[in-house]
mmCIF file of C-alpha atoms in Angstrom:
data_model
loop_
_atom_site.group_PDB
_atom_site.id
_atom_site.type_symbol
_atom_site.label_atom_id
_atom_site.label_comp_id
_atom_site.label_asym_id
_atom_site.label_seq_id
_atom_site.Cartn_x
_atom_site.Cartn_y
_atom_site.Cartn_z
ATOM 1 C CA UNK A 1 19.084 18.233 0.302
ATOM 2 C CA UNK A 2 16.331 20.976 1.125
ATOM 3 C CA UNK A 3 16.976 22.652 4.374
ATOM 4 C CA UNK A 4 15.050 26.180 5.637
ATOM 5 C CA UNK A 5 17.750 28.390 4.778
ATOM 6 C CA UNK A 6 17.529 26.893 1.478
ATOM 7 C CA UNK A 7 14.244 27.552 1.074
ATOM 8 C CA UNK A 8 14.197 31.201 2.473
ATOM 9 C CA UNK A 9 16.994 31.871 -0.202
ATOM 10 C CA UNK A 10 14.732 30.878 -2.961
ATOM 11 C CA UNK A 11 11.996 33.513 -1.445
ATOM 12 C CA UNK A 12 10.459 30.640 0.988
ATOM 13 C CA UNK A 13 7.676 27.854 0.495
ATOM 14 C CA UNK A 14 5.419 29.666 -1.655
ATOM 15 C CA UNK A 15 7.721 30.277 -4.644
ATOM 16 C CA UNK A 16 9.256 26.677 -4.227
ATOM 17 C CA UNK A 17 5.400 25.510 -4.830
ATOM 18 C CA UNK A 18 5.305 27.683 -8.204
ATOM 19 C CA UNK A 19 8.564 25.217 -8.887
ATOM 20 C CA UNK A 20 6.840 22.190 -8.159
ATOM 21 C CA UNK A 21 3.441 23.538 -9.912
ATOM 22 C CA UNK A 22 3.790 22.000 -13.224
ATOM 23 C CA UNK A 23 5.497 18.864 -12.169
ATOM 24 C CA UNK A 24 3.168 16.054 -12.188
ATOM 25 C CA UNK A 25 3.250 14.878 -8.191
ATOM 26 C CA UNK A 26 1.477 11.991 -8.018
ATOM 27 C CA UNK A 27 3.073 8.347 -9.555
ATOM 28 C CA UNK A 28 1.150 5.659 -10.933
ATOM 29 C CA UNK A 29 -0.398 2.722 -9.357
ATOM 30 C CA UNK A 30 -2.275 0.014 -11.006
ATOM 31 C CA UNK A 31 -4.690 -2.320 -9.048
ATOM 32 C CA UNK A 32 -6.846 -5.313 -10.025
ATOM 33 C CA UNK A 33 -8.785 -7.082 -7.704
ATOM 34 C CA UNK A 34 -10.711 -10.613 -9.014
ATOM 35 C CA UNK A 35 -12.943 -11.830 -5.745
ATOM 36 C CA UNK A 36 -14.334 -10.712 -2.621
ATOM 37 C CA UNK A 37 -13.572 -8.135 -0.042
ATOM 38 C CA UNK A 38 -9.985 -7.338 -1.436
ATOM 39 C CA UNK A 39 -8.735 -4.044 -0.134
ATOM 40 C CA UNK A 40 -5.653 -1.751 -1.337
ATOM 41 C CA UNK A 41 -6.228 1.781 0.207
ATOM 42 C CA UNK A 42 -3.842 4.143 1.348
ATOM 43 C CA UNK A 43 -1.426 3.707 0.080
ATOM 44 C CA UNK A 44 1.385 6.542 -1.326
ATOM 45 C CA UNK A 45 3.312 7.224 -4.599
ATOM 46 C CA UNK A 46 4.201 10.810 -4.640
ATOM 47 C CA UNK A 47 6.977 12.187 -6.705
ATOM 48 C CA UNK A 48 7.686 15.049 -3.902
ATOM 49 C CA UNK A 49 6.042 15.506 -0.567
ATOM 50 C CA UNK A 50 7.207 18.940 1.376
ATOM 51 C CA UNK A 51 5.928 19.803 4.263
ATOM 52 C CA UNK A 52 7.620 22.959 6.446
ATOM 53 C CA UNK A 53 6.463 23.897 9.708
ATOM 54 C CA UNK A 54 2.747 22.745 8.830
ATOM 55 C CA UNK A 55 0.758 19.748 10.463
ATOM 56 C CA UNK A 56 0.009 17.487 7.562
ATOM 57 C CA UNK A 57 -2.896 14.506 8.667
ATOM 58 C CA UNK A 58 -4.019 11.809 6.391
ATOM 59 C CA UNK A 59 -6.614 9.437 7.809
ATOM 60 C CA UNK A 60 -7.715 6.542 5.441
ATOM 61 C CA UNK A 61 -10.443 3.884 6.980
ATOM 62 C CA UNK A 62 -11.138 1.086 4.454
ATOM 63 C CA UNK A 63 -14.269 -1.536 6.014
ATOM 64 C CA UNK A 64 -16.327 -4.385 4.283
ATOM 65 C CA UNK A 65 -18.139 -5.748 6.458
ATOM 66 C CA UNK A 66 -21.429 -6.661 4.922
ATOM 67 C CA UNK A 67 -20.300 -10.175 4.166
ATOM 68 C CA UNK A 68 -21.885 -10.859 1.050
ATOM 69 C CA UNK A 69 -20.752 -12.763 -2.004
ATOM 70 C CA UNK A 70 -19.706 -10.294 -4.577
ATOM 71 C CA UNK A 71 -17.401 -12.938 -6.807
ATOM 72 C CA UNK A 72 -16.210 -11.344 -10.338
ATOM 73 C CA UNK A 73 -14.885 -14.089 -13.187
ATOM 74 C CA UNK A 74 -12.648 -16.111 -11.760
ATOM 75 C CA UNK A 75 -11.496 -17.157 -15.145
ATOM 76 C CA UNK A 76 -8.427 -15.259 -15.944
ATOM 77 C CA UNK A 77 -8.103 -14.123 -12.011
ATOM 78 C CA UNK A 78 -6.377 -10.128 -11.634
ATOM 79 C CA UNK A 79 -3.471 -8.831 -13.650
ATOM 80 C CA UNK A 80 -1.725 -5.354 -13.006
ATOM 81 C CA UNK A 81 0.713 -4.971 -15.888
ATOM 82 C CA UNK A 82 3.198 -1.217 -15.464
ATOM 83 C CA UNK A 83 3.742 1.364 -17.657
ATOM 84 C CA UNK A 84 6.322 3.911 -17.984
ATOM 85 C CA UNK A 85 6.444 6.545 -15.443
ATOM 86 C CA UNK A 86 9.089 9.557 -14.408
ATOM 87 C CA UNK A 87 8.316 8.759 -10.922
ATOM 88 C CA UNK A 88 6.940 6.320 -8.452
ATOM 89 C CA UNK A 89 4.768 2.930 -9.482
ATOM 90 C CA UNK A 90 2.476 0.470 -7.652
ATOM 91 C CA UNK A 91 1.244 -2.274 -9.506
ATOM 92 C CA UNK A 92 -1.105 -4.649 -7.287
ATOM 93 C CA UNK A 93 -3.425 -7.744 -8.142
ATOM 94 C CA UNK A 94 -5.121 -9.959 -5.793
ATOM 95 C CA UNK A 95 -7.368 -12.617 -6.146
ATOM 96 C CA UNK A 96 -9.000 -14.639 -3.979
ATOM 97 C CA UNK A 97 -10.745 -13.201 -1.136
ATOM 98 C CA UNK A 98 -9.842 -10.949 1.928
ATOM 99 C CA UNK A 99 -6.122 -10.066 0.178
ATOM 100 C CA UNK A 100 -5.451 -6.545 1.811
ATOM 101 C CA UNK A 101 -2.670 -4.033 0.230
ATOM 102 C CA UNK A 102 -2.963 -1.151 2.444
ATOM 103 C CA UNK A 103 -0.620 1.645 3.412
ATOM 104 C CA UNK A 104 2.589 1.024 1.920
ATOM 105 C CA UNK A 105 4.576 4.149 0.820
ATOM 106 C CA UNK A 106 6.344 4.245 -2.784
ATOM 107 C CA UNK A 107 6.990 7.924 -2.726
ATOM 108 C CA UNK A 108 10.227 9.573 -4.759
ATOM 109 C CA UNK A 109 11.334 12.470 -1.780
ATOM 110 C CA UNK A 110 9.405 13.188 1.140
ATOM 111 C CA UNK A 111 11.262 16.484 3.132
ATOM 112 C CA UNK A 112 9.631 17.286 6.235
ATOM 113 C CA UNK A 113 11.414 20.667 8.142
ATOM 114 C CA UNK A 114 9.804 21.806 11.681
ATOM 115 C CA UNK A 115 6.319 19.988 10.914
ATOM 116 C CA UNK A 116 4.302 17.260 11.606
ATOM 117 C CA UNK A 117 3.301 14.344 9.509
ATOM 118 C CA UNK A 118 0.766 11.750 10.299
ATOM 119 C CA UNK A 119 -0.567 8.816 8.432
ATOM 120 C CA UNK A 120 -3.282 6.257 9.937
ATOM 121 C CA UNK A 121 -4.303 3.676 7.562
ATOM 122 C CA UNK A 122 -6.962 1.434 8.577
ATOM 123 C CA UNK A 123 -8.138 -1.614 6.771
ATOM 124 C CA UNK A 124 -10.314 -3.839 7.523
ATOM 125 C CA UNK A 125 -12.635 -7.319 5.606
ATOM 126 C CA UNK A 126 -14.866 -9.220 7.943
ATOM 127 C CA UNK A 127 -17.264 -11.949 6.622
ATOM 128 C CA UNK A 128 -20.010 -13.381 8.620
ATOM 129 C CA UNK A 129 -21.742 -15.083 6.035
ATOM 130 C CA UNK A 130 -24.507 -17.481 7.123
ATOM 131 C CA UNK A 131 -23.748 -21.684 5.851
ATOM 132 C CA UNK A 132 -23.758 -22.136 2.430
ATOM 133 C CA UNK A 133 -22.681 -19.034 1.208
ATOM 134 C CA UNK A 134 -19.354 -18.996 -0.018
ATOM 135 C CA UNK A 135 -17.825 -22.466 -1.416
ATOM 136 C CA UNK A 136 -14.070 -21.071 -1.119
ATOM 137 C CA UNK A 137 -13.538 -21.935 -4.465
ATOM 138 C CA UNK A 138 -10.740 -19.533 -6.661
ATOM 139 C CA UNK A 139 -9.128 -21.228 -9.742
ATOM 140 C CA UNK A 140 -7.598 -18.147 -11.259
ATOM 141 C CA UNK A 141 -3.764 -16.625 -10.360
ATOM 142 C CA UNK A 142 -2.640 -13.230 -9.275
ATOM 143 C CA UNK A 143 0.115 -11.100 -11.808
ATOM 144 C CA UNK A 144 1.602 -8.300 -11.168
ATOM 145 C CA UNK A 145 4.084 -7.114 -13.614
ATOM 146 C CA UNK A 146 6.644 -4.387 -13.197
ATOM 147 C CA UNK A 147 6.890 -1.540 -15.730
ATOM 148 C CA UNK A 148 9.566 1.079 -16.461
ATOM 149 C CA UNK A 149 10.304 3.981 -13.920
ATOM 150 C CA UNK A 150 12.878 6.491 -13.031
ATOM 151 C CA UNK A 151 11.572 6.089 -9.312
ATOM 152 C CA UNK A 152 10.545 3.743 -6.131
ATOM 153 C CA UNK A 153 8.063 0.403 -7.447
ATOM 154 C CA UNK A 154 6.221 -2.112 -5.855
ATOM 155 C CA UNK A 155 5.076 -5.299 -7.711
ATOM 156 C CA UNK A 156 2.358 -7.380 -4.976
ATOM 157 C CA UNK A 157 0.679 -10.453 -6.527
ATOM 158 C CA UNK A 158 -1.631 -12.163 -3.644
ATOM 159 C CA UNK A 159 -3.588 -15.083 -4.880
ATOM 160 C CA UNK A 160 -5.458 -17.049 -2.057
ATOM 161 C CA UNK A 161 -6.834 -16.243 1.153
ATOM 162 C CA UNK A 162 -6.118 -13.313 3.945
ATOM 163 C CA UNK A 163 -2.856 -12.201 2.427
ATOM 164 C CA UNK A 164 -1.691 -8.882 3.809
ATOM 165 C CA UNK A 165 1.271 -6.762 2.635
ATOM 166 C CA UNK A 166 0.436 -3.612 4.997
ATOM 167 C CA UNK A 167 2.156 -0.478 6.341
ATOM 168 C CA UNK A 168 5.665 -1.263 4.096
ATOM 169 C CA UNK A 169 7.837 1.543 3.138
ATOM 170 C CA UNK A 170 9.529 1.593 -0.209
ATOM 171 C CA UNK A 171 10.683 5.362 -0.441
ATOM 172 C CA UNK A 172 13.554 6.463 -1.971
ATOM 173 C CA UNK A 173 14.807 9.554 0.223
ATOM 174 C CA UNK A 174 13.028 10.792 3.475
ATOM 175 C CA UNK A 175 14.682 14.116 5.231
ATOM 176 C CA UNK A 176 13.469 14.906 8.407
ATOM 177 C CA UNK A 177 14.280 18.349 10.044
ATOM 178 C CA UNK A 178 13.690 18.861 13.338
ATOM 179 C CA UNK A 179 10.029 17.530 12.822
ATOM 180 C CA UNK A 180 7.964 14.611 13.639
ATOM 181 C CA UNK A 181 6.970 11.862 10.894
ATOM 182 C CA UNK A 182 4.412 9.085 12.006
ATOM 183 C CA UNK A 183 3.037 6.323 9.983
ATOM 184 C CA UNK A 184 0.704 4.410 11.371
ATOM 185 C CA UNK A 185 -1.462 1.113 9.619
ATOM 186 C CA UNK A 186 -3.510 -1.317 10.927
ATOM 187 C CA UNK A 187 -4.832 -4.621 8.891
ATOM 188 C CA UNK A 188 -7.271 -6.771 9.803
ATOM 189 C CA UNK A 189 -8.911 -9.816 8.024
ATOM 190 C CA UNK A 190 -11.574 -11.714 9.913
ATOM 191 C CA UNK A 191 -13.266 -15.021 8.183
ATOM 192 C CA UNK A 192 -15.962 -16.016 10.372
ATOM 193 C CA UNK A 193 -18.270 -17.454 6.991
ATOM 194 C CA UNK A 194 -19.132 -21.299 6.800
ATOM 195 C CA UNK A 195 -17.658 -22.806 3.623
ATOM 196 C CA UNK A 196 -20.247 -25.143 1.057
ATOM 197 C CA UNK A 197 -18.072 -27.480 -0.367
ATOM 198 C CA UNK A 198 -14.617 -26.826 1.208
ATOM 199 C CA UNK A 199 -11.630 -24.578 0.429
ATOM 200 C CA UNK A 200 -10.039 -24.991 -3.259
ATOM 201 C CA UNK A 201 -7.107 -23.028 -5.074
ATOM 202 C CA UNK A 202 -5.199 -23.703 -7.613
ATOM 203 C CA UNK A 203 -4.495 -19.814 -8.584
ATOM 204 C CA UNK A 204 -0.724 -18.798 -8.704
ATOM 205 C CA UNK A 205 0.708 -15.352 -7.645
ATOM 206 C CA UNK A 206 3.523 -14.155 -9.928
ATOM 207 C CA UNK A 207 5.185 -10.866 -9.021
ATOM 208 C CA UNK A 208 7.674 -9.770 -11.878
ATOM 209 C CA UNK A 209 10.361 -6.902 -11.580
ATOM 210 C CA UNK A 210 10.604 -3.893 -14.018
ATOM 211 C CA UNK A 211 13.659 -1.973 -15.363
ATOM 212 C CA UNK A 212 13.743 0.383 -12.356
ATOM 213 C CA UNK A 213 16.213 3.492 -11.192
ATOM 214 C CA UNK A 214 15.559 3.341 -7.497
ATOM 215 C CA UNK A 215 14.380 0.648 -4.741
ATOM 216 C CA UNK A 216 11.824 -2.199 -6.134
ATOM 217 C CA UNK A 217 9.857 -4.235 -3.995
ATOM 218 C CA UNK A 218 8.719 -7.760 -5.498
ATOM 219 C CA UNK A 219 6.088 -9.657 -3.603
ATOM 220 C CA UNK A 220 4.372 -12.846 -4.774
ATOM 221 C CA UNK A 221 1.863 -14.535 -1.598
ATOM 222 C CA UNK A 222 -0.002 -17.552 -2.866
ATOM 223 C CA UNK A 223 -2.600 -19.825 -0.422
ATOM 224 C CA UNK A 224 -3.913 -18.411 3.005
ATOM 225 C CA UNK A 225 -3.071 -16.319 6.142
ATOM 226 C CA UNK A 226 0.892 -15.021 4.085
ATOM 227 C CA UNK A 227 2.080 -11.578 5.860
ATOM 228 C CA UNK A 228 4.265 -9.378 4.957
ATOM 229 C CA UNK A 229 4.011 -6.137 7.062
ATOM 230 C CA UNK A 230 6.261 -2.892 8.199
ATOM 231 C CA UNK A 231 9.003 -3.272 6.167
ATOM 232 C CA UNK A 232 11.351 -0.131 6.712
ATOM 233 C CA UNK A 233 12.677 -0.712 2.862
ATOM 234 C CA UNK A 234 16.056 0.119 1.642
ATOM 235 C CA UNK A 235 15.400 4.031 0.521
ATOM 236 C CA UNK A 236 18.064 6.320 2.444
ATOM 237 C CA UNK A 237 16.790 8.344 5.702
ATOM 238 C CA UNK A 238 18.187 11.471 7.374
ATOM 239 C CA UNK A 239 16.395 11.379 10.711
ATOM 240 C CA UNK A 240 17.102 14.425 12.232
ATOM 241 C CA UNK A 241 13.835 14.570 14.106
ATOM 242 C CA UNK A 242 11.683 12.225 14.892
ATOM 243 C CA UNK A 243 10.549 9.180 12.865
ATOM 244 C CA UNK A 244 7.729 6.119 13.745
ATOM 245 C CA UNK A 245 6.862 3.535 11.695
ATOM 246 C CA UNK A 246 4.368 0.556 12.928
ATOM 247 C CA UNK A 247 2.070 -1.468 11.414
ATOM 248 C CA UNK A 248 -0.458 -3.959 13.129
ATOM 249 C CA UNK A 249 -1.517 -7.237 10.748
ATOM 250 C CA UNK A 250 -3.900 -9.984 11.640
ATOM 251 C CA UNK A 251 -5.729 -12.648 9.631
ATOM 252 C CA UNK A 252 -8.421 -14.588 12.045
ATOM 253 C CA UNK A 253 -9.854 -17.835 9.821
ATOM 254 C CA UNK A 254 -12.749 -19.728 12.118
#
């Protein structure tokens, strides 16, 4: 693993960037979203993530709030199919309404020596539409479909109603030097809206594995209020310093 007097050896941070210049750092992640208020923010698939003695802050606030009807076709409902990738992949679909994917972490190496990292993800869908305006309706199925990688992948299919999968770690290696790593997320899905004609699904989720070389993550979450939140993984972890992890979920349905 990367430790300081590795990196002073190799002439320090700056000449380990040139290394990592023409490597492509960021993974793939594929999202498709068939309904309303559906959120997948923050969320991380980095090949390499370095940070020595620097403050690193990521702050990521997702809101819809406006509670209108925004409904796409709900005939074939959302399909998020992988490719193949050298590193990391995320392949999310949701359908339905108020399905949240927010802040779950995919990346390949994260190596953290006398710094700070911080990541607060903040989701939230709130609908206080007046009567009459949504029927609750959602015929169409959720598919996510693993692909072919050489790193960490996540496969989430949510097909219903307030399904969160929030603040879940998938890495595959996290060294931590005498720093401080904090990961933070918070989801929130609030239904206050007055149904027409009643609550109908029929939709399916379907979450299918790849051909992967690293951890995978396989979620499938089909009807209402399913949570699945702050999952350490099964990556490998060298705490020497200090490492948090906590993630807050709530679905509220009036």
């Amino acid at each position: 693993m990367l430790t300081a007097g590795v990196l002073a050896s190799i002439g320090g941070t700056d000449v380990f960037a040139d290394v990592l210049e023409g490597i492509p750092l960021s993974g793939e992640e594929n999202t498709d979203q068939d309904g309303e208020q559906n959120l997948a923010c923050g969320n991380s698939t980095r090949l390499v993530r370095l940070n020595v003695a620097e403050r690193m802050q990521r702050q990521r606030v997702c809101v819809d709030d406006d509670g209108r009807t925004r409904r796409h076709s709900g005939e074939a409902g959302a399909r998020a199919a992988g490719n193949t990738t050298l590193g990391s992949q995320v392949n999310t679909a949701q359908t339905g309404k108020q399905n949240l994917a927010c802040g779950n972490s995919a990346d390949l190496m994260t190596v953290n020596v006398l710094g700070t990292m911080n990541w607060d993800t903040t989701c939230v869908a709130a609908d206080y539409g007046a009567p009459g305006g949504d029927d609750g309706a959602y015929t169409a199925g959720a598919r996510a479909l693993g692909g072919t990688s050489a790193g960490p992948q996540v496969n989430t299919a949510q097909s219903g109603r307030q399904n969160l999968y929030c603040g879940n770690n998938s890495d595959t290696v996290t060294v931590n030097v005498l720093g401080t790593i904090r990961k933070y997320t918070t989801c929130t899905a609030a239904d206050q809206a007055y149904p027409a004609s009643g609550d109908a699904h029929r939709g399916r989720a379907f979450a299918a594995a790849g051909q992967v070389v690293g951890p995978e993550t396989n979620i499938a979450q089909n009807g209402r209020q399913n949570q699945t939140c702050g999952s350490p993984g099964t990556g490998i972890e060298i705490p020497l310093g200090r490492t948090q992890h906590e993630a807050r979920c709530n679905a509220l349905h009036n």
